[in-house]
Short mmCIF file of C-alpha atoms in Angstrom, two decimals:
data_model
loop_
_atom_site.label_atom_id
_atom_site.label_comp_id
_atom_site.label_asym_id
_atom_site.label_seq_id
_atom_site.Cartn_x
_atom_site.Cartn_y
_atom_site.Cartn_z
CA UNK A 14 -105.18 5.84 3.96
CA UNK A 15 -102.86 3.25 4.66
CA UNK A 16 -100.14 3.78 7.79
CA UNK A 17 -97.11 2.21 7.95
CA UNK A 18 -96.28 0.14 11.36
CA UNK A 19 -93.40 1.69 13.51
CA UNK A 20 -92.17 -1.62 14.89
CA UNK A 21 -91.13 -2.87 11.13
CA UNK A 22 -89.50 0.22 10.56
CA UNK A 23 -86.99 -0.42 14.07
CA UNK A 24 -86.44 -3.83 12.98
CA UNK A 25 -85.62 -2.61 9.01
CA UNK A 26 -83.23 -0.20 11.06
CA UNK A 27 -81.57 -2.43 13.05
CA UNK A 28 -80.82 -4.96 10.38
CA UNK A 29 -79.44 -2.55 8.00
CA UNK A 30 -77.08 -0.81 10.66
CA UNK A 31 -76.23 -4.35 11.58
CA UNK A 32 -75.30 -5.27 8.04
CA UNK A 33 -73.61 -2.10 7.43
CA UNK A 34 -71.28 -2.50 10.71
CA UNK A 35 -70.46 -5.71 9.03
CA UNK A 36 -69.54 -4.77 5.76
CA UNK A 37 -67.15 -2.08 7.77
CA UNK A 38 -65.77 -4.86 10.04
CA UNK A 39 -65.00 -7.43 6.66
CA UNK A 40 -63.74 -3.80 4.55
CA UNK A 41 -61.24 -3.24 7.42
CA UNK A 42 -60.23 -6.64 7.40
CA UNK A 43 -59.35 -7.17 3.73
CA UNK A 44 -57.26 -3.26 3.83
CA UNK A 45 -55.05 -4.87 6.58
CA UNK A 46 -54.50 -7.64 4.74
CA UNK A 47 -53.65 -6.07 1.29
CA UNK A 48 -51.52 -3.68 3.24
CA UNK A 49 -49.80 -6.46 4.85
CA UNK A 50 -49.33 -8.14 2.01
CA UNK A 51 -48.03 -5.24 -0.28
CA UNK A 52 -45.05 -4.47 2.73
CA UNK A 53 -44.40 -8.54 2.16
CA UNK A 54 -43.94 -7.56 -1.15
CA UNK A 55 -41.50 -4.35 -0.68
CA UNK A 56 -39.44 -6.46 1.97
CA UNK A 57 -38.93 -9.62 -0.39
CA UNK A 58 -38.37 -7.72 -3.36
CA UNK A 59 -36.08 -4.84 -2.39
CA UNK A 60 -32.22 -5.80 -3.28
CA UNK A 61 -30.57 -7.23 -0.94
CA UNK A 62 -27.52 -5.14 0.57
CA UNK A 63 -24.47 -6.37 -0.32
CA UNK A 64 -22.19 -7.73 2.63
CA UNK A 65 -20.00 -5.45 4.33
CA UNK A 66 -16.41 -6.21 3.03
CA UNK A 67 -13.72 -6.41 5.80
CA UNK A 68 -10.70 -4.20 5.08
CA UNK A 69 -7.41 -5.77 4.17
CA UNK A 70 -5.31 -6.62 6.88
CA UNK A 71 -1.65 -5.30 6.66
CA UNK A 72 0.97 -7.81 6.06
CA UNK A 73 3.22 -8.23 8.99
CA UNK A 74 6.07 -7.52 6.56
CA UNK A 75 4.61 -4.55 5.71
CA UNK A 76 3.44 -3.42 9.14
CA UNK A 77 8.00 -4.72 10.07
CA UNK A 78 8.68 -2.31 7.08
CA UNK A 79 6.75 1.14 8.35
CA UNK A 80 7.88 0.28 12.01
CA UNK A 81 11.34 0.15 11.06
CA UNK A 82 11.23 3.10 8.54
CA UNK A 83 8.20 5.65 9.50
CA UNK A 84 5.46 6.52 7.62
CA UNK A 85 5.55 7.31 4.04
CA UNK A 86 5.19 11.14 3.49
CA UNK A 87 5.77 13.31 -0.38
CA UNK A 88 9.32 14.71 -0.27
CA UNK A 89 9.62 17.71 -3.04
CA UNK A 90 12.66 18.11 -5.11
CA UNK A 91 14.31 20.51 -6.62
CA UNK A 92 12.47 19.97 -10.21
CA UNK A 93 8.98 19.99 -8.73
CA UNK A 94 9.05 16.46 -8.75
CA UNK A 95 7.10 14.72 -5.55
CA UNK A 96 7.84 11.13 -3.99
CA UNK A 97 6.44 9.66 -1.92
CA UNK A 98 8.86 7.88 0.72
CA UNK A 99 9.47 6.98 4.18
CA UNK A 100 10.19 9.18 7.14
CA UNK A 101 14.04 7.14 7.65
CA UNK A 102 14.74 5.83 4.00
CA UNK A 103 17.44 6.12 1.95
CA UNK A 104 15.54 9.10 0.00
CA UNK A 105 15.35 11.55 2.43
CA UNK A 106 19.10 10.42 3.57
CA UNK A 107 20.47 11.29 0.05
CA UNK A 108 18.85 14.26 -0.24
CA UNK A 109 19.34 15.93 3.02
CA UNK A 110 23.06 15.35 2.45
CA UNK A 111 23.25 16.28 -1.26
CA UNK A 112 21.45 19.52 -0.18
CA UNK A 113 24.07 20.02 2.82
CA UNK A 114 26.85 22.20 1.61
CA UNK A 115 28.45 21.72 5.02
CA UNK A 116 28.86 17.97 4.35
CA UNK A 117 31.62 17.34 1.52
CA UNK A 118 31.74 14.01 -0.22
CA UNK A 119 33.82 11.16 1.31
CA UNK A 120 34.75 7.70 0.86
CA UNK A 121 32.73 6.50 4.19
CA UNK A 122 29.62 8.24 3.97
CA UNK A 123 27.51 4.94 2.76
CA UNK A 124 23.55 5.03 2.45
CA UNK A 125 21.86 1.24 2.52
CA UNK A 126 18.74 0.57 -0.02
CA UNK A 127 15.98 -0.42 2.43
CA UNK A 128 13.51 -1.35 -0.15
CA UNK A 129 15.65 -3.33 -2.37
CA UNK A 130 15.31 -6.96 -2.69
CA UNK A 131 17.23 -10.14 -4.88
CA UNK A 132 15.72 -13.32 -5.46
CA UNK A 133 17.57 -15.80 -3.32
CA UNK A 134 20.96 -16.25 -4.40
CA UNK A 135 20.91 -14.46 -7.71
CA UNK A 136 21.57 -11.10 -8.59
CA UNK A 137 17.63 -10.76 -10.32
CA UNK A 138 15.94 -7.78 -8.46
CA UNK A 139 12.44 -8.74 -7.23
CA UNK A 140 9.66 -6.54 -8.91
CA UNK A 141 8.94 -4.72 -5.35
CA UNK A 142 12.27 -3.00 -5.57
CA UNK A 143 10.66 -0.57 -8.72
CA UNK A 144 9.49 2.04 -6.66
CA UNK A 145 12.85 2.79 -4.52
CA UNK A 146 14.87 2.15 -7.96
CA UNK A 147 12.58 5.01 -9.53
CA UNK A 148 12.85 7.21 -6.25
CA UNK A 149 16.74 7.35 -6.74
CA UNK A 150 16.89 7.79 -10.19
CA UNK A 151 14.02 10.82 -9.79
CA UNK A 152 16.83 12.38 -7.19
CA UNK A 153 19.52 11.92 -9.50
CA UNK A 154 17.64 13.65 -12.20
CA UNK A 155 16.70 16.33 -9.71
CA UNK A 156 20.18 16.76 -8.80
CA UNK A 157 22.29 16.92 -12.23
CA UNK A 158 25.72 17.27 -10.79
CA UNK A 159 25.54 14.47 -8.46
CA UNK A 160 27.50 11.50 -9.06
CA UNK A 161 26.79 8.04 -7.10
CA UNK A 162 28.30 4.54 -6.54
CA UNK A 163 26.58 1.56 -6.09
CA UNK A 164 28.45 -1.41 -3.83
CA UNK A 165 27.51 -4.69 -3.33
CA UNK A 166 28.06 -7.14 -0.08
CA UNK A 167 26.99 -10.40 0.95
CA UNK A 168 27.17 -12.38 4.49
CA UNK A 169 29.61 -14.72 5.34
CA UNK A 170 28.20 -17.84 4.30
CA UNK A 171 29.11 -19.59 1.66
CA UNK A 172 32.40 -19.93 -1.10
CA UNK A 173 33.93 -16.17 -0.59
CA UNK A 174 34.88 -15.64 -4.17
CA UNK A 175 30.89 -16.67 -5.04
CA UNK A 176 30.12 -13.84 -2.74
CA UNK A 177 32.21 -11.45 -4.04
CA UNK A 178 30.95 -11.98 -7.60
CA UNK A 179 27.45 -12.11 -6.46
CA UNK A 180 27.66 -8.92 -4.79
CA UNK A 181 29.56 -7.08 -7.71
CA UNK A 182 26.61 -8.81 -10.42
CA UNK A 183 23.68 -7.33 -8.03
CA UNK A 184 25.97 -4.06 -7.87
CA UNK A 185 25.85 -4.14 -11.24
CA UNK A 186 22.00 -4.95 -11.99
CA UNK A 187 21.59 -2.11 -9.63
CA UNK A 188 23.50 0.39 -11.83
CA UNK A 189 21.87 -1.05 -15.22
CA UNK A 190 18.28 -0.64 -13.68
CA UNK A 191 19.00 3.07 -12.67
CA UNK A 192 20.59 3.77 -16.21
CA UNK A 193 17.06 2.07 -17.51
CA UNK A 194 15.07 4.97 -15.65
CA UNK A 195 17.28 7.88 -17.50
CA UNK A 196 20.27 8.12 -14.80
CA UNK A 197 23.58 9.16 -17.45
CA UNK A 198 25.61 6.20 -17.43
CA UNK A 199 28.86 8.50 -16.92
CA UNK A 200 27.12 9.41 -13.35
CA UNK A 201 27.40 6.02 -11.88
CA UNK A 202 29.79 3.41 -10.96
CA UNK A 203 29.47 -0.38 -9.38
CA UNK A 204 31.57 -2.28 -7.19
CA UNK A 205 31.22 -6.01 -5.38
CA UNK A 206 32.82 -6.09 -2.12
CA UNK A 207 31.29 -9.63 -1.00
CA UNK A 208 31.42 -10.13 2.95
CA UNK A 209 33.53 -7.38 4.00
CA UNK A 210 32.45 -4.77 5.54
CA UNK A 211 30.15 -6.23 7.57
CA UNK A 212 27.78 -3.61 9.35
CA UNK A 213 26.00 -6.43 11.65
CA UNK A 214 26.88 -9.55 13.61
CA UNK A 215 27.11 -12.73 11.01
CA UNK A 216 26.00 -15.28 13.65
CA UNK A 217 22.47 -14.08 13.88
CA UNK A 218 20.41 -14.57 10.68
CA UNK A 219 19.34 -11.14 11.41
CA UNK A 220 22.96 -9.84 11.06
CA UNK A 221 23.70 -12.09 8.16
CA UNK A 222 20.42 -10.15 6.59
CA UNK A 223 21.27 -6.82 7.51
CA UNK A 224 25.11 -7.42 5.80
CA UNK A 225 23.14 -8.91 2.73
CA UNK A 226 22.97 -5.19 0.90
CA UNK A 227 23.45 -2.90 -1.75
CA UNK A 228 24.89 1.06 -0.78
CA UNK A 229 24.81 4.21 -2.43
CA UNK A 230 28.14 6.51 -1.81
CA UNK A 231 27.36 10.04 -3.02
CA UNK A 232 30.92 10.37 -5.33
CA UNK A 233 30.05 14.22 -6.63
CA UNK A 234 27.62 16.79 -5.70
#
């Protein structure tokens, strides 16, 4: 009976467990790999985020404007009508003294627009004076039996008589834009007073812009 040798048998061993501690070696190699190459993949692939987008800086003549006239907050009317308007503008100045029974109407009682711009020497409104425009013809509707008055004035510079009709055209624009938004034509009334009335120095172009305005005078309420 034939016997088989031990010594071939340890060396048969030895190679195969060699081999086989290969094969794991090489089969760990190539799963590193693939997974290296498959988060390559996922990285390239995946969208890219889009860039953060800075936010909008505000304009200094916007950040002048909310210094000067507080922050914009609703103000309800009578109607259940809600604006939206500044802490010091004209708004909340008409209404708090329409509303006052203890304040009577006068002929000195004058409220400046403070969002109400011309173009340069012309009597055309600029498209950012909408909003105000709409605010005081909302209070006028909220407020039926109050009657108003526009007036018109202009710095010193310049011919005088140019000023005067200058300031009683934009008086007048002022009124037409107000009847435009439903205001009863009977309820208002314009006037051009040109450079009188001056409520600032005219030697400082500051003044001369502060006199360049149009009033509301609160005729009936």
């Amino acid at each position: 009976m034939a016997m088989s040798h031990p010594s071939r048998k340890r060396v048969f061993r030895s190679k195969w467990a060699s081999t086989r501690g290969q094969g794991n070696a090489a089969f760990l190699i190539v799963m590193v790999c693939i997974v290296a190459l498959v988060i390559l993949q996922i990285r390239y692939c995946a969208p890219t985020p889009p860039p953060a987008v800075p936010k909008p800086a505000i304009p200094d003549a916007a950040k002048a404007l909310l210094e000067k006239l507080g922050k914009f907050m609703p103000a309800k009317l009578p109607n259940g009508v809600e604006l939206n308007v500044p802490e010091l503008g004209i708004e909340r100045k008409l209404i708090a003294f329409i509303e006052d029974k203890g304040r009577p109407v006068d002929k000195t009682t004058w409220f400046s627009f403070d969002r109400l711009e011309f173009e340069t020497g012309s009597a055309n409104l600029k498209p950012t004076s909408a909003e105000q425009l709409k605010n005081i013809a909302e209070i006028m509707k909220a407020f039926p039996k109050v009657k108003m008055k526009v007036g018109g004035y202009t710095d010193n510079v310049g011919n005088a008589e140019a000023n005067l009709k200058l300031s009683r055209t934009r008086a007048e624009n002022t009124m037409k834009e107000l009847v435009k938004l439903g205001v009863d034509a009977r309820r208002l009334e314009a006037e051009g007073y040109g450079e009188k009335f001056p409520v600032a120095d005219n030697a400082t172009e500051e003044g001369r812009a502060k006199n360049r305005r149009i009033d509301l005078r609160v005729t009936a309420k």
